[in-house]
Amino acid sequence: MNQLDSIVDTARTSFNEAVTPADLENAKAGFLGKAGRITELMKSLARLPVDEKKLRGAAVNVAKQAIEAALTARREALAGAELQVQLQAEALDISLPGRRRVAGGLHPVSLSTERIEAIFGSMGFEVAQGPEIEADWFNFTALNTPEDHPARSMHDTFYVEGGTSGAPNLLRTHTSPVQIRHAVQHVKKYRNLIDAGQAMPEIRVIVPGRCYRVDSDATHSPMFHQVEGLWVGENISFKDLKVVYLDFIQAFFETKDLDIRFRPSFFPFTEPSAEIDIMFGTGPLKGRWLEVSGSGQVHPNVIRNMGLDPERYIGFAFGSGIDRLTMLRYGVDDLRLFFDGDIRFLSQFQ
Ligand code: PHE
């Protein structure tokens, strides 16, 4: 290999070894820079005789062009590589699944509540609400459960700060306090009619909501849901309660093959009082009486606390466990599943 070929060869090698544009420019200086090898050769031509200068000059030029070509090629290669790196860094992996907006859904207890509201709505019941932090008066005393009444111990009550005349506020242990709250508002609205001895529009209301008791196992949660029902008028009897509740429960479970029975019981705010049991004629729960609700004829003292004359007004009330109804409807056997917030459980109801 002659001297020029070997210079070209060395140049190619050192250009190819350059990994950054700066490396490459340094390498270039060694051949084409002021003191580069090609530049030196060009300078040395001056000392040659004319004939030789021509020949030699042409050969050096060929070498110089070859080196310049190698330089350009390497420059382009490095620029291409750099672009590649940049593209890769900015690349979108379109094979990755996108971020989906998962459609949420209603909690099974909310689904039941909506169902209950719709069914009772179709029977002319309004929906009312009341506070979860309740005064002793509404939760107990107005419901014919005075302070020393043994029935208070049926409810393991969470007491909270605040309250009036020595009676602490509490987390309501049932939705029944809203019987009083709602009736008082209703009576206020129709006071003039009532005082004039005319018929007051009936009270027909349901109250779904959260309740609290110190209790926790597979079928009891310290927070649970009830729906209260109240129907008060001049001529409302236990027969009406039975018809309304049977219609409701058959609509709720979407079957006519479902019977109810009233089992004598005790609540201070109703007299007589009864537990309502239901029995399915088909399905996995077939043939077993299942307790779903307390109920009864509203006690005269409660009618009085509503601001009405118990000689004239009469009615019934019930209080059903929404969680329990939901468990029965969907075949869930552990109440705690409703409150764990496990998406695998909850998504089955969508
Ligand atoms: N409040 C009662 C309970 O929580 C249920 C009930 C409501 C009973 C209305 C009678 C009338 O157990």
Coordinates of C-alpha atoms and ligand atoms in Angstrom, one line a residue:
M1 CA 0.0 0.0 0.0
N2 CA 1.5 3.4 -0.9
Q3 CA 1.8 6.2 1.5
L4 CA -1.4 8.1 0.3
D5 CA -3.6 5.0 0.4
S6 CA -2.4 4.3 3.9
I7 CA -3.3 7.8 5.0
V8 CA -6.7 7.5 3.5
D9 CA -7.1 4.1 5.3
T10 CA -6.0 5.5 8.7
A11 CA -8.4 8.5 8.2
R12 CA -11.3 6.1 7.5
T13 CA -10.5 4.0 10.5
S14 CA -10.2 7.0 12.9
F15 CA -13.4 8.6 11.5
N16 CA -15.2 5.3 12.1
E17 CA -14.0 5.1 15.6
A18 CA -15.4 8.5 16.4
V19 CA -18.7 8.0 18.3
T20 CA -19.7 11.7 18.7
P21 CA -19.6 14.6 16.2
A22 CA -17.0 16.2 18.4
D23 CA -14.7 13.1 18.2
L24 CA -15.1 13.2 14.5
E25 CA -14.1 16.9 14.2
N26 CA -11.0 16.1 16.3
A27 CA -10.2 13.2 14.0
K28 CA -10.7 15.4 11.0
A29 CA -8.1 17.9 12.2
G30 CA -5.5 15.2 12.1
F31 CA -5.8 15.0 8.3
L32 CA -7.4 18.1 6.9
G33 CA -6.7 20.6 9.7
K34 CA -3.9 23.2 9.5
A35 CA -1.3 20.7 10.7
G36 CA -3.1 17.8 9.3
R37 CA -1.3 15.1 7.3
I38 CA -2.9 16.0 3.9
T39 CA -2.3 19.7 4.5
E40 CA 1.4 19.0 5.2
L41 CA 1.6 17.0 2.0
M42 CA 0.0 19.9 0.1
K43 CA 2.6 22.2 1.5
S44 CA 5.4 19.9 0.6
L45 CA 4.4 19.9 -3.0
A46 CA 5.8 23.4 -3.3
R47 CA 9.3 22.0 -3.0
L48 CA 8.9 19.5 -6.0
P49 CA 9.8 20.1 -9.6
V50 CA 6.9 21.1 -11.8
D51 CA 6.3 17.7 -13.5
E52 CA 6.4 15.8 -10.4
K53 CA 4.3 18.5 -8.6
K54 CA 1.5 17.9 -11.1
L55 CA 1.4 14.1 -10.7
R56 CA 1.9 14.2 -7.0
G57 CA -0.6 17.0 -6.6
A58 CA -3.3 15.1 -8.5
A59 CA -2.6 12.0 -6.3
V60 CA -2.8 14.0 -3.0
N61 CA -6.0 15.5 -4.3
V62 CA -7.5 12.1 -4.9
A63 CA -6.6 11.1 -1.4
K64 CA -8.0 14.4 0.1
Q65 CA -11.3 13.8 -1.7
A66 CA -11.4 10.3 -0.5
I67 CA -10.9 11.5 3.1
E68 CA -13.5 14.2 2.7
A69 CA -15.9 11.7 1.3
A70 CA -15.2 9.4 4.3
L71 CA -15.7 12.4 6.7
T72 CA -19.1 13.3 5.1
A73 CA -20.2 9.7 5.2
R74 CA -19.3 9.4 8.9
R75 CA -20.9 12.8 9.7
E76 CA -24.1 11.6 8.2
A77 CA -24.0 8.3 9.9
L78 CA -23.5 10.0 13.3
A79 CA -26.3 12.5 12.7
G80 CA -28.5 9.6 11.6
A81 CA -27.6 7.7 14.8
E82 CA -28.3 10.7 16.9
L83 CA -31.7 11.2 15.3
Q84 CA -32.4 7.5 15.9
V85 CA -31.6 7.9 19.6
Q86 CA -33.8 11.0 19.8
L87 CA -36.7 9.2 18.0
Q88 CA -36.4 6.3 20.2
A89 CA -36.5 8.4 23.3
E90 CA -39.6 10.2 22.1
A91 CA -41.2 7.1 20.7
L92 CA -44.8 6.2 21.5
D93 CA -45.4 2.6 22.1
I94 CA -48.7 2.3 20.3
S95 CA -49.0 -1.3 21.3
L96 CA -49.6 -0.3 24.9
P97 CA -53.3 -0.3 25.8
G98 CA -54.5 3.3 26.3
R99 CA -55.6 4.7 29.6
R100 CA -59.2 3.8 29.8
R101 CA -61.8 5.7 31.7
V102 CA -63.4 2.9 33.6
A103 CA -67.1 3.4 33.9
G104 CA -68.0 3.3 37.6
G105 CA -71.2 1.9 38.9
L106 CA -73.6 2.1 41.8
H107 CA -72.9 0.2 45.0
P108 CA -75.3 -2.7 45.5
V109 CA -76.8 -1.0 48.5
S110 CA -77.3 2.1 46.4
L111 CA -78.9 0.0 43.7
S112 CA -81.3 -1.4 46.3
T113 CA -82.1 2.0 47.7
E114 CA -83.0 3.3 44.3
R115 CA -85.1 0.3 43.7
I116 CA -86.9 0.8 47.0
E117 CA -87.5 4.4 46.3
A118 CA -88.9 3.6 42.9
I119 CA -91.3 0.9 44.1
F120 CA -92.6 3.0 47.0
G121 CA -92.7 6.1 44.7
S122 CA -95.1 4.1 42.5
M123 CA -97.3 3.6 45.5
G124 CA -97.4 7.3 46.3
F125 CA -94.7 7.5 49.0
E126 CA -92.4 10.5 49.2
V127 CA -88.8 10.1 50.1
A128 CA -87.5 12.0 53.2
Q129 CA -84.1 12.3 54.9
G130 CA -82.9 13.2 58.3
P131 CA -79.6 13.8 60.1
E132 CA -77.3 11.0 61.1
I133 CA -76.2 12.8 64.2
E134 CA -79.4 12.9 66.1
A135 CA -80.8 14.4 69.3
D136 CA -81.9 12.0 72.0
W137 CA -85.4 13.3 71.7
F138 CA -86.0 12.2 68.1
N139 CA -84.1 8.9 68.3
F140 CA -85.7 7.8 71.6
T141 CA -87.9 10.0 73.7
A142 CA -90.3 11.2 71.0
L143 CA -90.6 7.6 69.9
N144 CA -92.1 6.6 73.3
T145 CA -88.7 5.5 74.7
P146 CA -88.0 7.7 77.7
E147 CA -84.6 7.8 79.3
D148 CA -85.1 5.0 81.8
H149 CA -86.9 2.7 79.3
P150 CA -85.3 -0.8 79.1
A151 CA -85.8 -0.8 75.3
R152 CA -82.9 1.7 75.0
S153 CA -80.6 -1.1 75.8
M154 CA -81.8 -2.9 72.6
H155 CA -79.7 -0.4 70.7
D156 CA -76.0 -0.2 71.4
T157 CA -75.7 3.5 70.9
F158 CA -72.8 5.6 69.8
Y159 CA -73.0 8.8 71.8
V160 CA -71.3 11.9 70.5
E161 CA -70.6 15.4 71.9
G162 CA -73.3 18.0 72.1
G163 CA -76.9 17.7 73.0
T164 CA -79.5 19.5 75.1
S165 CA -80.5 19.4 78.8
G166 CA -78.1 16.6 79.7
A167 CA -79.1 14.2 76.9
P168 CA -76.1 13.7 74.7
N169 CA -76.4 13.6 70.9
L170 CA -76.0 10.3 69.3
L171 CA -75.5 8.6 65.9
R172 CA -79.1 7.6 65.1
T173 CA -79.6 3.9 65.8
H174 CA -82.5 3.6 63.3
T175 CA -84.3 5.7 60.7
S176 CA -87.4 6.0 63.0
P177 CA -86.5 9.5 64.3
V178 CA -87.4 10.8 60.8
Q179 CA -90.9 9.6 61.4
I180 CA -91.2 12.4 64.0
R181 CA -89.2 15.0 62.0
H182 CA -91.2 14.4 58.8
A183 CA -94.6 14.2 60.5
V184 CA -93.9 17.5 62.5
Q185 CA -93.1 19.3 59.2
H186 CA -96.2 17.8 57.5
V187 CA -98.5 18.8 60.4
K188 CA -97.0 22.3 60.4
K189 CA -97.8 22.6 56.7
Y190 CA -101.4 21.6 57.2
R191 CA -102.0 23.1 60.7
N192 CA -104.8 25.3 59.4
L193 CA -106.7 22.4 57.9
I194 CA -106.2 20.3 60.9
D195 CA -107.3 23.0 63.3
A196 CA -110.4 23.6 61.1
G197 CA -111.3 20.0 61.6
Q198 CA -110.7 19.1 58.0
A199 CA -108.9 16.1 56.7
M200 CA -105.2 16.4 56.5
P201 CA -103.5 14.9 53.4
E202 CA -102.1 11.5 54.6
I203 CA -98.5 11.2 55.6
R204 CA -96.9 8.6 53.2
V205 CA -93.2 8.6 53.3
I206 CA -90.2 6.4 53.2
V207 CA -86.8 7.3 54.7
P208 CA -83.7 5.4 53.5
G209 CA -80.5 6.1 55.2
R210 CA -77.5 5.2 57.3
C211 CA -77.8 4.1 60.9
Y212 CA -75.2 3.2 63.6
R213 CA -74.9 0.7 66.4
V214 CA -72.0 -0.8 68.3
D215 CA -72.1 -4.1 66.6
S216 CA -69.9 -6.0 64.2
D217 CA -69.9 -9.5 62.7
A218 CA -70.8 -11.2 59.4
T219 CA -74.4 -10.0 59.6
H220 CA -73.9 -6.7 61.6
S221 CA -71.9 -3.7 60.7
P222 CA -71.5 -0.6 63.0
M223 CA -72.9 1.4 60.1
F224 CA -75.8 -0.1 58.3
H225 CA -78.8 1.0 56.2
Q226 CA -82.5 1.0 56.9
V227 CA -85.5 2.2 55.1
E228 CA -88.3 3.5 57.3
G229 CA -91.9 3.6 56.1
L230 CA -94.7 5.7 57.6
W231 CA -98.3 5.9 56.6
V232 CA -100.6 8.0 58.8
G233 CA -104.1 9.0 58.0
E234 CA -107.6 8.6 59.4
N235 CA -108.3 5.1 58.4
I236 CA -105.1 3.2 58.0
S237 CA -105.0 -0.3 59.3
F238 CA -102.7 -3.3 59.7
K239 CA -104.4 -4.7 56.6
D240 CA -102.9 -1.7 54.6
L241 CA -99.5 -2.5 56.0
K242 CA -99.7 -6.0 54.9
V243 CA -100.9 -5.2 51.3
V244 CA -98.2 -2.4 50.9
Y245 CA -95.4 -4.5 52.3
L246 CA -96.3 -7.6 50.3
D247 CA -96.5 -5.5 47.1
F248 CA -93.2 -3.9 47.9
I249 CA -91.4 -7.1 48.7
Q250 CA -92.7 -9.0 45.7
A251 CA -91.7 -6.0 43.4
F252 CA -88.3 -5.8 45.1
F253 CA -87.5 -9.5 44.6
E254 CA -89.3 -9.6 41.2
T255 CA -91.4 -12.6 42.2
K256 CA -95.0 -13.3 43.1
D257 CA -93.9 -16.5 44.7
L258 CA -93.0 -14.8 47.9
D259 CA -95.1 -14.8 51.1
I260 CA -94.9 -12.7 54.2
R261 CA -95.9 -13.2 57.8
F262 CA -96.2 -11.0 60.8
R263 CA -94.7 -12.3 64.0
P264 CA -95.6 -10.6 67.3
S265 CA -92.8 -8.5 68.6
F266 CA -92.1 -5.4 70.7
F267 CA -91.1 -1.8 69.8
P268 CA -91.8 1.1 72.1
F269 CA -93.1 3.2 69.2
T270 CA -95.6 0.8 67.8
E271 CA -98.5 -1.1 69.3
P272 CA -99.2 -3.8 68.3
S273 CA -95.7 -4.5 66.9
A274 CA -94.6 -7.3 64.6
E275 CA -91.5 -8.6 62.8
I276 CA -92.1 -9.1 59.1
D277 CA -90.7 -12.4 57.8
I278 CA -90.6 -13.4 54.2
M279 CA -90.4 -16.8 52.5
F280 CA -89.5 -17.6 48.9
G281 CA -91.4 -20.4 47.1
T282 CA -88.5 -21.1 44.8
G283 CA -84.8 -20.5 44.7
P284 CA -82.0 -21.3 47.1
L285 CA -83.8 -19.7 50.1
K286 CA -87.0 -21.6 49.4
G287 CA -89.2 -22.5 52.4
R288 CA -87.3 -20.6 55.1
W289 CA -88.8 -17.7 57.0
L290 CA -86.4 -14.8 56.9
E291 CA -86.7 -11.7 59.1
V292 CA -86.5 -8.5 57.1
S293 CA -88.3 -5.8 59.0
G294 CA -89.8 -4.4 62.2
S295 CA -93.2 -2.9 62.0
G296 CA -96.4 -2.0 63.8
Q297 CA -99.2 0.4 64.3
V298 CA -97.9 3.8 65.3
H299 CA -98.2 4.2 69.1
P300 CA -100.7 6.9 70.3
N301 CA -97.9 8.6 72.2
V302 CA -95.9 8.9 69.0
I303 CA -98.9 10.2 67.1
R304 CA -99.2 12.8 69.8
N305 CA -95.5 13.8 69.5
M306 CA -96.2 14.3 65.8
G307 CA -98.7 16.9 66.8
L308 CA -101.7 14.9 65.9
D309 CA -104.7 13.6 67.8
P310 CA -104.5 9.8 68.3
E311 CA -108.2 9.6 68.5
R312 CA -108.4 10.8 64.9
Y313 CA -105.1 9.7 63.3
I314 CA -103.7 6.2 63.1
G315 CA -101.1 4.6 60.9
F316 CA -98.4 2.1 60.6
A317 CA -94.6 2.2 60.3
F318 CA -92.0 -0.2 59.4
G319 CA -88.2 -0.3 59.4
S320 CA -86.4 -2.7 57.1
G321 CA -82.7 -3.4 56.8
I322 CA -81.6 -2.4 53.3
D323 CA -78.3 -4.3 53.6
R324 CA -80.2 -7.5 54.5
L325 CA -82.6 -7.1 51.6
T326 CA -79.6 -6.6 49.3
M327 CA -77.8 -9.7 50.6
L328 CA -81.0 -11.8 50.0
R329 CA -81.5 -10.3 46.6
Y330 CA -78.0 -11.0 45.4
G331 CA -77.2 -14.1 47.4
V332 CA -74.3 -12.4 49.4
D333 CA -73.6 -14.2 52.7
D334 CA -71.2 -11.8 54.4
L335 CA -72.3 -8.2 55.1
R336 CA -68.7 -7.0 55.4
L337 CA -68.2 -7.5 51.7
F338 CA -70.4 -4.4 51.1
F339 CA -68.0 -2.2 53.1
D340 CA -64.6 -3.6 52.1
G341 CA -64.5 -1.6 48.9
D342 CA -63.1 -4.5 46.9
I343 CA -63.5 -3.7 43.2
R344 CA -63.7 -7.4 42.3
F345 CA -66.8 -7.8 44.4
L346 CA -68.4 -4.5 43.5
S347 CA -67.9 -4.7 39.8
Q348 CA -70.2 -7.8 39.7
F349 CA -73.2 -5.6 40.3
Q350 CA -72.6 -3.3 37.3
Ligands
PHE1 N1 -86.8 1.1 64.3 C1 -86.9 -0.3 64.4 C2 -85.5 -1.0 64.5 O1 -84.6 -0.4 64.1 C3 -87.7 -0.9 63.3 C4 -89.1 -0.4 63.3 C5 -89.5 0.7 62.6 C6 -90.1 -1.1 64.0 C7 -90.8 1.1 62.5 C8 -91.4 -0.6 64.0 C9 -91.7 0.5 63.2 O2 -85.4 -2.1 64.9

